[in-house]
Amino acid sequence: MSEPIVATPALIKRMGKPKDVFDLAANFPVGYILNPQTGKVWDWMLGR
């Protein structure tokens, strides 16, 4: 399964593009998916 990382043009205009995944996680509103068995957040698996 693959899910895109998306943002509205208005958010990018206001915040600029994130410099890296750490900037994205720290400074942008992101959603997370919880593992229903553990209650912990699934790790992001990013590729190119």
mmCIF file of C-alpha atoms in Angstrom:
data_model
loop_
_atom_site.group_PDB
_atom_site.id
_atom_site.type_symbol
_atom_site.label_atom_id
_atom_site.label_comp_id
_atom_site.label_asym_id
_atom_site.label_seq_id
_atom_site.Cartn_x
_atom_site.Cartn_y
_atom_site.Cartn_z
ATOM 1 C CA MET A 1 0.000 0.000 0.000
ATOM 2 C CA SER A 2 1.253 3.469 -0.723
ATOM 3 C CA GLU A 3 -0.151 6.795 0.355
ATOM 4 C CA PRO A 4 0.926 10.175 -1.022
ATOM 5 C CA ILE A 5 2.042 13.074 1.135
ATOM 6 C CA VAL A 6 -0.077 16.026 0.027
ATOM 7 C CA ALA A 7 -0.596 19.684 0.925
ATOM 8 C CA THR A 8 -2.795 22.462 -0.337
ATOM 9 C CA PRO A 9 -1.221 25.248 -2.389
ATOM 10 C CA ALA A 10 -2.287 27.680 0.365
ATOM 11 C CA LEU A 11 -0.340 25.735 3.014
ATOM 12 C CA ILE A 12 2.779 25.569 0.837
ATOM 13 C CA LYS A 13 2.483 29.296 0.112
ATOM 14 C CA ARG A 14 2.166 30.077 3.825
ATOM 15 C CA MET A 15 4.766 27.615 5.178
ATOM 16 C CA GLY A 16 7.044 26.987 2.200
ATOM 17 C CA LYS A 17 8.066 23.479 1.177
ATOM 18 C CA PRO A 18 9.440 21.324 3.997
ATOM 19 C CA LYS A 19 13.220 20.910 3.840
ATOM 20 C CA ASP A 20 13.127 17.240 4.821
ATOM 21 C CA VAL A 21 10.951 14.678 6.596
ATOM 22 C CA PHE A 22 12.029 16.010 10.011
ATOM 23 C CA ASP A 23 10.888 19.529 9.064
ATOM 24 C CA LEU A 24 7.629 18.054 7.790
ATOM 25 C CA ALA A 25 6.935 16.186 11.033
ATOM 26 C CA ALA A 26 7.965 19.078 13.301
ATOM 27 C CA ASN A 27 6.366 22.047 11.560
ATOM 28 C CA PHE A 28 3.456 20.875 9.436
ATOM 29 C CA PRO A 29 0.043 19.470 10.357
ATOM 30 C CA VAL A 30 0.421 15.757 9.690
ATOM 31 C CA GLY A 31 -1.876 12.845 10.341
ATOM 32 C CA TYR A 32 -0.744 9.545 11.742
ATOM 33 C CA ILE A 33 -2.124 6.037 11.549
ATOM 34 C CA LEU A 34 -2.342 4.082 14.798
ATOM 35 C CA ASN A 35 -1.634 0.372 15.032
ATOM 36 C CA PRO A 36 -4.887 -0.978 16.505
ATOM 37 C CA GLN A 37 -3.059 -3.853 18.217
ATOM 38 C CA THR A 38 -0.509 -1.722 20.070
ATOM 39 C CA GLY A 39 -2.052 1.754 20.076
ATOM 40 C CA LYS A 40 1.275 3.123 18.827
ATOM 41 C CA VAL A 41 1.825 5.223 15.717
ATOM 42 C CA TRP A 42 2.978 3.332 12.624
ATOM 43 C CA ASP A 43 6.444 4.396 11.436
ATOM 44 C CA TRP A 44 6.627 6.253 8.157
ATOM 45 C CA MET A 45 8.170 4.166 5.389
ATOM 46 C CA LEU A 46 9.331 6.623 2.751
ATOM 47 C CA GLY A 47 10.722 5.821 -0.660
ATOM 48 C CA ARG A 48 11.615 7.747 -3.757
#
